[in-house]
Short mmCIF file of C-alpha atoms in Angstrom, two decimals:
data_model
loop_
_atom_site.label_atom_id
_atom_site.label_comp_id
_atom_site.label_asym_id
_atom_site.label_seq_id
_atom_site.Cartn_x
_atom_site.Cartn_y
_atom_site.Cartn_z
CA UNK X 12 -68.51 53.92 -38.67
CA UNK X 13 -66.35 51.67 -36.77
CA UNK X 14 -65.82 48.14 -37.98
CA UNK X 15 -67.56 45.38 -36.28
CA UNK X 16 -65.32 43.64 -33.71
CA UNK X 17 -64.00 40.35 -35.00
CA UNK X 18 -66.24 37.39 -34.41
CA UNK X 19 -65.03 35.35 -31.47
CA UNK X 20 -62.92 32.26 -32.50
CA UNK X 21 -64.23 28.78 -31.71
CA UNK X 22 -61.67 28.63 -28.89
CA UNK X 23 -62.79 31.85 -27.45
CA UNK X 24 -66.48 30.64 -27.53
CA UNK X 25 -65.53 27.28 -25.77
CA UNK X 26 -63.65 29.30 -23.25
CA UNK X 27 -66.58 31.56 -22.56
CA UNK X 28 -68.79 28.42 -22.34
CA UNK X 29 -66.44 26.92 -19.98
CA UNK X 30 -66.35 30.01 -17.70
CA UNK X 31 -70.04 30.10 -17.70
CA UNK X 32 -70.29 26.53 -16.63
CA UNK X 33 -67.74 27.02 -13.91
CA UNK X 34 -69.43 30.07 -12.71
CA UNK X 35 -72.84 28.24 -12.29
CA UNK X 36 -71.18 25.17 -10.54
CA UNK X 37 -69.56 27.58 -8.04
CA UNK X 38 -72.78 29.49 -7.45
CA UNK X 39 -74.71 26.11 -7.05
CA UNK X 40 -72.08 24.87 -4.56
CA UNK X 41 -72.32 28.16 -2.59
CA UNK X 42 -76.12 28.16 -2.59
CA UNK X 43 -76.17 24.58 -1.41
CA UNK X 44 -73.78 25.29 1.39
CA UNK X 45 -75.75 28.29 2.41
CA UNK X 46 -79.19 26.35 2.49
CA UNK X 47 -77.59 23.35 4.30
CA UNK X 48 -75.43 24.96 6.94
CA UNK X 49 -76.15 28.70 7.19
CA UNK X 50 -74.13 31.82 6.35
CA UNK X 51 -71.07 30.69 8.36
CA UNK X 52 -70.46 27.95 5.69
CA UNK X 53 -70.06 30.66 2.97
CA UNK X 54 -66.31 30.87 3.35
CA UNK X 55 -64.38 31.08 0.03
CA UNK X 56 -61.99 28.33 1.03
CA UNK X 57 -65.03 26.12 1.92
CA UNK X 58 -66.83 26.80 -1.43
CA UNK X 59 -63.53 26.20 -3.30
CA UNK X 60 -63.06 22.90 -1.46
CA UNK X 61 -66.63 21.92 -2.29
CA UNK X 62 -66.39 22.77 -5.93
CA UNK X 63 -62.79 21.35 -6.32
CA UNK X 64 -61.07 24.55 -7.37
CA UNK X 65 -58.64 27.10 -5.72
CA UNK X 66 -59.93 30.21 -4.07
CA UNK X 67 -57.95 32.10 -6.78
CA UNK X 68 -60.73 31.14 -9.25
CA UNK X 69 -63.38 32.49 -6.85
CA UNK X 70 -61.43 35.78 -6.45
CA UNK X 71 -61.06 36.04 -10.21
CA UNK X 72 -64.65 35.38 -11.13
CA UNK X 73 -66.47 37.25 -8.20
CA UNK X 74 -63.87 39.57 -6.70
CA UNK X 75 -64.33 38.07 -3.27
CA UNK X 76 -67.06 36.95 -0.86
CA UNK X 77 -69.42 40.00 -1.22
CA UNK X 78 -69.32 39.75 -5.01
CA UNK X 79 -70.10 36.08 -4.67
CA UNK X 80 -73.07 36.65 -2.55
CA UNK X 81 -74.28 39.38 -4.97
CA UNK X 82 -73.81 36.94 -7.83
CA UNK X 83 -76.02 34.45 -5.99
CA UNK X 84 -78.85 36.90 -5.72
CA UNK X 85 -78.49 37.85 -9.40
CA UNK X 86 -78.41 34.18 -10.44
CA UNK X 87 -81.45 33.26 -8.42
CA UNK X 88 -83.66 36.21 -9.65
CA UNK X 89 -82.42 35.67 -13.23
CA UNK X 90 -83.49 31.97 -13.22
CA UNK X 91 -86.89 33.00 -11.66
CA UNK X 92 -87.37 35.70 -14.14
CA UNK X 93 -86.75 33.45 -17.12
CA UNK X 94 -89.27 30.87 -15.76
CA UNK X 95 -92.04 33.46 -15.28
CA UNK X 96 -91.41 35.15 -18.62
CA UNK X 97 -91.77 31.69 -20.38
CA UNK X 98 -95.38 31.21 -19.12
CA UNK X 99 -97.46 31.67 -22.25
CA UNK X 100 -100.18 34.24 -22.29
CA UNK X 101 -103.65 32.73 -21.67
CA UNK X 102 -106.55 34.23 -23.54
CA UNK X 103 -108.23 34.66 -19.98
CA UNK X 104 -105.91 37.05 -18.05
CA UNK X 105 -107.05 35.45 -14.79
CA UNK X 106 -105.77 32.12 -15.90
CA UNK X 107 -102.46 33.79 -16.78
CA UNK X 108 -102.14 35.03 -13.16
CA UNK X 109 -102.85 31.38 -11.96
CA UNK X 110 -100.40 29.95 -14.19
CA UNK X 111 -97.73 32.41 -13.01
CA UNK X 112 -98.48 31.22 -9.52
CA UNK X 113 -97.88 27.68 -10.51
CA UNK X 114 -94.61 28.58 -12.35
CA UNK X 115 -93.50 30.48 -9.43
CA UNK X 116 -93.98 27.36 -7.19
CA UNK X 117 -92.16 25.15 -9.73
CA UNK X 118 -89.26 27.63 -9.81
CA UNK X 119 -88.96 27.78 -6.09
CA UNK X 120 -89.00 23.90 -5.81
CA UNK X 121 -86.46 23.55 -8.54
CA UNK X 122 -84.12 26.25 -7.16
CA UNK X 123 -84.82 26.08 -3.46
CA UNK X 124 -81.38 26.97 -2.38
CA UNK X 125 -81.66 30.23 -4.18
CA UNK X 126 -85.24 30.87 -3.03
CA UNK X 127 -84.40 31.14 0.53
CA UNK X 128 -81.63 33.58 -0.30
CA UNK X 129 -83.87 35.83 -2.42
CA UNK X 130 -86.81 36.18 -0.14
CA UNK X 131 -85.57 35.15 3.30
CA UNK X 132 -82.87 37.03 4.93
CA UNK X 133 -80.27 34.20 5.38
CA UNK X 134 -77.25 36.42 5.53
CA UNK X 135 -77.65 38.90 8.30
CA UNK X 136 -76.54 42.41 7.31
CA UNK X 137 -76.29 41.65 3.55
CA UNK X 138 -78.41 43.68 1.19
CA UNK X 139 -78.31 42.88 -2.53
CA UNK X 140 -77.00 45.59 -4.81
CA UNK X 141 -78.48 47.35 -7.75
CA UNK X 142 -78.15 44.79 -10.45
CA UNK X 143 -79.81 42.21 -8.14
CA UNK X 144 -82.62 44.45 -7.22
CA UNK X 145 -83.28 45.52 -10.92
CA UNK X 146 -83.56 41.76 -11.95
CA UNK X 147 -85.88 41.22 -8.88
CA UNK X 148 -88.07 44.06 -9.95
CA UNK X 149 -88.26 43.06 -13.56
CA UNK X 150 -89.45 39.53 -12.33
CA UNK X 151 -92.11 41.16 -10.17
CA UNK X 152 -93.21 43.33 -13.02
CA UNK X 153 -94.32 40.15 -14.97
CA UNK X 154 -96.92 39.51 -12.16
CA UNK X 155 -97.88 43.21 -11.95
CA UNK X 156 -98.47 43.30 -15.74
CA UNK X 157 -100.60 40.18 -15.61
CA UNK X 158 -102.67 41.63 -12.81
CA UNK X 159 -102.94 44.95 -14.65
CA UNK X 160 -104.38 42.95 -17.71
CA UNK X 161 -107.13 41.59 -15.44
CA UNK X 162 -107.79 45.08 -14.38
CA UNK X 163 -108.02 46.43 -17.98
CA UNK X 164 -110.47 43.60 -18.77
CA UNK X 165 -112.76 44.69 -15.88
CA UNK X 166 -112.06 41.43 -13.90
CA UNK X 167 -110.78 42.69 -10.59
CA UNK X 168 -112.61 43.28 -7.31
CA UNK X 169 -112.65 46.89 -6.17
CA UNK X 170 -109.00 47.06 -4.86
CA UNK X 171 -105.82 48.58 -6.33
CA UNK X 172 -104.15 46.16 -8.91
CA UNK X 173 -100.88 46.95 -7.22
CA UNK X 174 -102.35 45.66 -3.72
CA UNK X 175 -103.87 42.64 -5.51
CA UNK X 176 -100.63 41.70 -7.11
CA UNK X 177 -98.84 41.95 -3.78
CA UNK X 178 -101.54 39.95 -2.06
CA UNK X 179 -101.37 37.18 -4.74
CA UNK X 180 -97.56 37.20 -4.37
CA UNK X 181 -97.98 36.95 -0.42
CA UNK X 182 -100.16 33.95 -0.96
CA UNK X 183 -98.00 32.06 -3.31
CA UNK X 184 -94.84 33.05 -1.33
CA UNK X 185 -96.41 31.87 1.92
CA UNK X 186 -97.50 28.59 0.37
CA UNK X 187 -94.12 27.91 -1.15
CA UNK X 188 -92.21 28.77 2.20
CA UNK X 189 -94.55 26.49 4.15
CA UNK X 190 -94.01 23.70 1.41
CA UNK X 191 -90.30 24.16 1.34
CA UNK X 192 -90.01 23.98 5.23
CA UNK X 193 -92.12 20.86 5.25
CA UNK X 194 -95.07 22.28 7.10
CA UNK X 195 -97.79 21.25 4.74
CA UNK X 196 -99.12 17.62 4.84
CA UNK X 197 -100.76 17.78 1.35
CA UNK X 198 -99.28 20.72 -0.68
CA UNK X 199 -100.99 20.06 -3.97
CA UNK X 200 -104.45 20.15 -2.23
CA UNK X 201 -103.54 23.46 -0.53
CA UNK X 202 -102.32 25.07 -3.83
CA UNK X 203 -105.59 23.86 -5.63
CA UNK X 204 -107.62 25.48 -2.78
CA UNK X 205 -105.55 28.64 -2.84
CA UNK X 206 -106.06 29.06 -6.50
CA UNK X 207 -109.77 28.35 -6.28
CA UNK X 208 -109.83 31.03 -3.52
CA UNK X 209 -108.23 33.50 -5.82
CA UNK X 210 -111.30 33.42 -7.98
CA UNK X 211 -114.09 32.92 -5.42
CA UNK X 212 -112.72 33.53 -2.03
CA UNK X 213 -112.91 30.72 0.52
CA UNK X 214 -116.50 31.64 1.64
CA UNK X 215 -119.60 30.79 -0.06
CA UNK X 216 -122.85 32.54 0.66
CA UNK X 217 -124.78 31.30 3.57
CA UNK X 218 -127.24 28.34 3.12
CA UNK X 219 -130.86 29.54 3.29
CA UNK F 5 -105.52 10.52 50.61
CA UNK F 6 -102.06 12.25 50.55
CA UNK F 7 -101.90 15.67 52.27
CA UNK F 8 -101.50 18.73 50.00
CA UNK F 9 -97.95 19.78 49.62
CA UNK F 10 -97.27 22.91 51.81
CA UNK F 11 -98.06 26.15 50.02
CA UNK F 12 -94.78 27.78 48.72
CA UNK F 13 -93.35 30.52 50.88
CA UNK F 14 -93.21 34.24 49.74
CA UNK F 15 -89.50 33.64 49.32
CA UNK F 16 -90.05 30.58 47.14
CA UNK F 17 -92.69 32.46 45.03
CA UNK F 18 -90.43 35.46 44.51
CA UNK F 19 -87.51 33.04 43.65
CA UNK F 20 -89.73 31.40 41.10
CA UNK F 21 -90.80 34.68 39.60
CA UNK F 22 -87.18 35.78 39.41
CA UNK F 23 -86.28 32.58 37.72
CA UNK F 24 -89.06 33.06 35.12
CA UNK F 25 -87.95 36.70 34.48
CA UNK F 26 -84.17 35.53 33.97
CA UNK F 27 -85.43 32.73 31.66
CA UNK F 28 -87.35 35.17 29.55
CA UNK F 29 -84.54 37.65 29.27
CA UNK F 30 -82.08 35.02 28.43
CA UNK F 31 -84.40 33.61 25.65
CA UNK F 32 -85.05 37.07 24.30
CA UNK F 33 -81.31 37.78 24.11
CA UNK F 34 -80.75 34.45 22.36
CA UNK F 35 -83.66 35.16 19.82
CA UNK F 36 -82.33 38.60 19.13
CA UNK F 37 -78.76 37.42 18.44
CA UNK F 38 -80.27 34.66 16.16
CA UNK F 39 -82.32 37.13 14.12
CA UNK F 40 -79.49 39.72 13.90
CA UNK F 41 -76.47 37.60 13.27
CA UNK F 42 -77.54 34.11 12.30
CA UNK F 43 -77.10 30.76 13.98
CA UNK F 44 -73.28 31.11 14.54
CA UNK F 45 -74.10 33.76 17.20
CA UNK F 46 -76.09 31.23 19.29
CA UNK F 47 -72.92 30.38 21.37
CA UNK F 48 -73.65 30.00 25.06
CA UNK F 49 -70.76 32.30 25.92
CA UNK F 50 -72.07 35.00 23.57
CA UNK F 51 -75.58 34.82 24.98
CA UNK F 52 -74.37 34.99 28.57
CA UNK F 53 -72.23 37.99 27.76
CA UNK F 54 -75.26 39.66 26.01
CA UNK F 55 -77.52 38.95 29.08
CA UNK F 56 -74.83 39.83 31.69
CA UNK F 57 -74.64 36.41 33.44
CA UNK F 58 -72.40 33.41 33.46
CA UNK F 59 -72.67 30.38 31.04
CA UNK F 60 -73.37 28.44 34.34
CA UNK F 61 -76.84 30.00 34.52
CA UNK F 62 -77.58 28.95 30.95
CA UNK F 63 -76.52 25.39 31.75
CA UNK F 64 -78.55 25.32 34.82
CA UNK F 65 -81.66 26.63 33.18
CA UNK F 66 -81.49 24.84 29.70
CA UNK F 67 -78.97 22.05 30.02
CA UNK F 68 -76.93 23.47 27.28
CA UNK F 69 -77.25 24.87 23.67
CA UNK F 70 -79.82 22.45 22.35
CA UNK F 71 -81.98 22.75 25.41
CA UNK F 72 -81.82 26.44 24.89
CA UNK F 73 -82.90 26.29 21.13
CA UNK F 74 -85.72 23.92 22.13
CA UNK F 75 -86.82 26.48 24.78
CA UNK F 76 -86.85 29.18 22.22
CA UNK F 77 -89.28 27.15 20.02
CA UNK F 78 -91.52 26.49 22.90
CA UNK F 79 -91.54 30.15 24.09
CA UNK F 80 -92.21 31.37 20.61
CA UNK F 81 -95.12 28.98 20.07
CA UNK F 82 -96.41 29.55 23.54
CA UNK F 83 -96.62 33.33 22.92
CA UNK F 84 -98.30 32.81 19.67
CA UNK F 85 -100.84 30.37 21.01
CA UNK F 86 -101.79 32.71 23.91
CA UNK F 87 -102.29 35.58 21.41
CA UNK F 88 -104.56 33.47 19.05
CA UNK F 89 -106.54 32.03 22.02
CA UNK F 90 -107.24 35.53 23.20
CA UNK F 91 -109.17 36.49 20.00
CA UNK F 92 -112.75 36.74 21.12
CA UNK F 93 -115.28 34.57 19.08
CA UNK F 94 -117.25 36.66 16.67
CA UNK F 95 -120.95 35.72 16.07
CA UNK F 96 -119.86 35.51 12.41
CA UNK F 97 -117.42 32.60 12.19
CA UNK F 98 -115.82 34.19 9.00
CA UNK F 99 -115.12 37.35 10.87
CA UNK F 100 -113.44 35.10 13.60
CA UNK F 101 -111.18 33.56 11.01
CA UNK F 102 -110.21 37.06 9.72
CA UNK F 103 -109.59 38.35 13.25
CA UNK F 104 -107.24 35.24 13.80
CA UNK F 105 -105.39 36.39 10.69
CA UNK F 106 -104.94 39.91 12.09
CA UNK F 107 -103.86 38.69 15.47
CA UNK F 108 -101.40 36.30 13.74
CA UNK F 109 -99.84 39.30 12.02
CA UNK F 110 -99.65 41.28 15.32
CA UNK F 111 -97.96 38.42 17.04
CA UNK F 112 -95.34 37.94 14.35
CA UNK F 113 -94.56 41.62 14.35
CA UNK F 114 -94.41 41.67 18.15
CA UNK F 115 -92.15 38.69 18.40
CA UNK F 116 -90.53 38.87 15.07
CA UNK F 117 -87.18 37.25 16.40
CA UNK F 118 -89.22 34.18 17.40
CA UNK F 119 -91.36 34.12 14.28
CA UNK F 120 -88.37 33.39 12.08
CA UNK F 121 -87.25 30.59 14.23
CA UNK F 122 -90.62 28.98 14.30
CA UNK F 123 -91.62 29.05 10.57
CA UNK F 124 -88.22 29.55 8.83
CA UNK F 125 -85.35 27.17 9.23
CA UNK F 126 -82.68 29.38 10.66
CA UNK F 127 -80.68 26.78 12.50
CA UNK F 128 -79.70 24.13 9.77
CA UNK F 129 -80.20 20.59 11.03
CA UNK F 130 -82.08 21.49 14.21
CA UNK F 131 -85.59 20.00 14.53
CA UNK F 132 -87.81 21.03 17.40
CA UNK F 133 -88.70 18.37 19.85
CA UNK F 134 -91.91 16.84 21.09
CA UNK F 135 -93.08 19.67 23.51
CA UNK F 136 -92.46 22.50 20.87
CA UNK F 137 -94.32 20.46 18.15
CA UNK F 138 -97.26 19.93 20.58
CA UNK F 139 -97.51 23.70 21.39
CA UNK F 140 -97.27 24.39 17.61
CA UNK F 141 -99.97 21.90 16.83
CA UNK F 142 -102.36 23.41 19.53
CA UNK F 143 -101.65 26.77 18.10
CA UNK F 144 -102.72 25.61 14.55
CA UNK F 145 -105.78 23.89 16.02
CA UNK F 146 -107.19 27.26 16.94
CA UNK F 147 -107.30 28.19 13.30
CA UNK F 148 -108.53 24.80 12.16
CA UNK F 149 -111.34 24.97 14.64
CA UNK F 150 -112.34 28.42 13.37
CA UNK F 151 -112.46 27.15 9.74
CA UNK F 152 -114.33 24.19 10.85
CA UNK F 153 -117.06 26.41 12.44
CA UNK F 154 -117.37 28.11 9.17
CA UNK F 155 -117.78 24.75 7.51
CA UNK F 156 -120.46 23.74 10.16
CA UNK F 157 -122.40 26.89 9.26
CA UNK F 158 -122.27 26.10 5.65
CA UNK F 159 -120.15 28.97 4.76
CA UNK F 160 -117.21 27.40 2.98
CA UNK F 161 -116.63 26.87 -0.76
CA UNK F 162 -116.54 23.26 -1.96
CA UNK F 163 -113.08 22.31 -0.58
CA UNK F 164 -111.75 20.46 2.45
CA UNK F 165 -111.80 22.69 5.61
CA UNK F 166 -108.34 21.33 6.40
CA UNK F 167 -106.98 22.57 2.90
CA UNK F 168 -108.77 25.86 3.48
CA UNK F 169 -107.23 26.27 6.93
CA UNK F 170 -103.72 25.61 5.36
CA UNK F 171 -104.41 27.86 2.43
CA UNK F 172 -105.41 30.62 4.79
CA UNK F 173 -102.29 30.03 6.93
CA UNK F 174 -100.08 30.21 3.71
CA UNK F 175 -101.63 33.61 2.86
CA UNK F 176 -101.08 35.14 6.17
CA UNK F 177 -97.66 33.52 6.64
CA UNK F 178 -96.65 34.74 3.18
CA UNK F 179 -97.84 38.26 3.93
CA UNK F 180 -96.12 38.38 7.33
CA UNK F 181 -92.88 37.03 5.90
CA UNK F 182 -92.83 39.64 3.22
CA UNK F 183 -93.72 42.31 5.60
CA UNK F 184 -91.05 41.32 8.07
CA UNK F 185 -88.39 41.21 5.34
CA UNK F 186 -89.33 44.65 4.18
CA UNK F 187 -90.71 43.49 0.64
CA UNK F 188 -93.97 45.41 0.97
CA UNK F 189 -94.37 49.01 0.24
CA UNK F 190 -97.75 49.23 1.80
CA UNK F 191 -98.45 46.34 4.03
CA UNK F 192 -101.83 47.59 5.39
CA UNK F 193 -103.25 47.89 1.89
CA UNK F 194 -101.99 44.40 1.04
CA UNK F 195 -103.46 42.81 4.24
CA UNK F 196 -106.85 44.62 3.59
CA UNK F 197 -106.83 43.20 -0.02
CA UNK F 198 -105.94 39.88 1.29
CA UNK F 199 -108.76 39.70 3.68
CA UNK F 200 -111.22 41.08 1.07
CA UNK F 201 -110.00 38.20 -1.19
CA UNK F 202 -110.66 35.69 1.55
CA UNK F 203 -114.40 36.27 1.08
CA UNK F 204 -114.79 37.31 -2.45
CA UNK F 205 -111.51 36.18 -4.35
CA UNK F 206 -109.65 38.81 -6.22
CA UNK F 207 -111.69 38.46 -9.44
CA UNK F 208 -115.12 39.96 -10.04
CA UNK F 209 -117.41 38.64 -12.79
CA UNK F 210 -116.74 40.22 -16.19
CA UNK F 211 -118.38 43.41 -17.04
CA UNK F 212 -121.16 42.88 -19.66
#
């Protein structure tokens, strides 16, 4: 058996923490620029200026512009995944689905610069790579599992759980997009209505 | 009483028709460039090159770049408004709402380059002017009126018709955005599920 590698020294740990903090602040600067000014602002020189470092740091950490954009996708999905995974299971699996919807909104509002990158198409011609796609899929799996739990409990209408998960995603994504772009006068009322509609639909039976 | 202005000559009519056709082809070229390459492609020289005319034509028709972008918004909303207004009233006001949802999707797919402009925020810092906003609002009023007709018939759940209209918009907008960005494996199934959920919600009552 090979010996365990030596534990990292306090200096190495601090260095890693420092690298992580630098990495996050560079990604945050890049996502802010992208959201505020569009893809042409995503020049390494510009990001470096914004973050107060040299472009050498960006090359060292991300290997260049494409690597940086890929890292932006991964960071965005990773934050989103952690947030959905942190939603506690509710004894009622329907309530769990609704809580995931609310956590989705909170995540989008907290990381709005990343949200547009992940689900819009702000960088024409750029498609995220394998690691970003895998993180995205493991995020989506949290919702699919929650809907499957409703199906297992006999709580779904007669439609495929996969289509219901996608339809629920479409609802919450649409709500979040309209809210982020300032199109909703009273977002809280719209979200409440949306969540009420998830259970009952929007239509009652006709008055007799 | 003032005399009627003289009827336009055949030459004037043809000239107007020609202007209209040129205007539309310039706007289509611009919206295509915007969707394919992002806002930095919206340079007058670039659009003129794409459309095969001189920048002088663009200045004459739109007064410059901001006027062109404003015209893009108006054109997009105007097409959308015509499409929703063309949906025939159904005797069942709920079916009318669902038909508006389907027409909304068809419009977004047919004019996808305009759709992203209208409801995303692809040109950082640009806000549409009064005429574009008025056209957008008269488009949205078609949906609000249809939901209000459901309310008048006693067909809504206990929530404000305004919030229900906005929630329905969020659903369809979210669906369309995910479909346009290629995120849905089976869009038709998702739309059917969404429309089924509008009536009944996604959840049935528990099995006994």
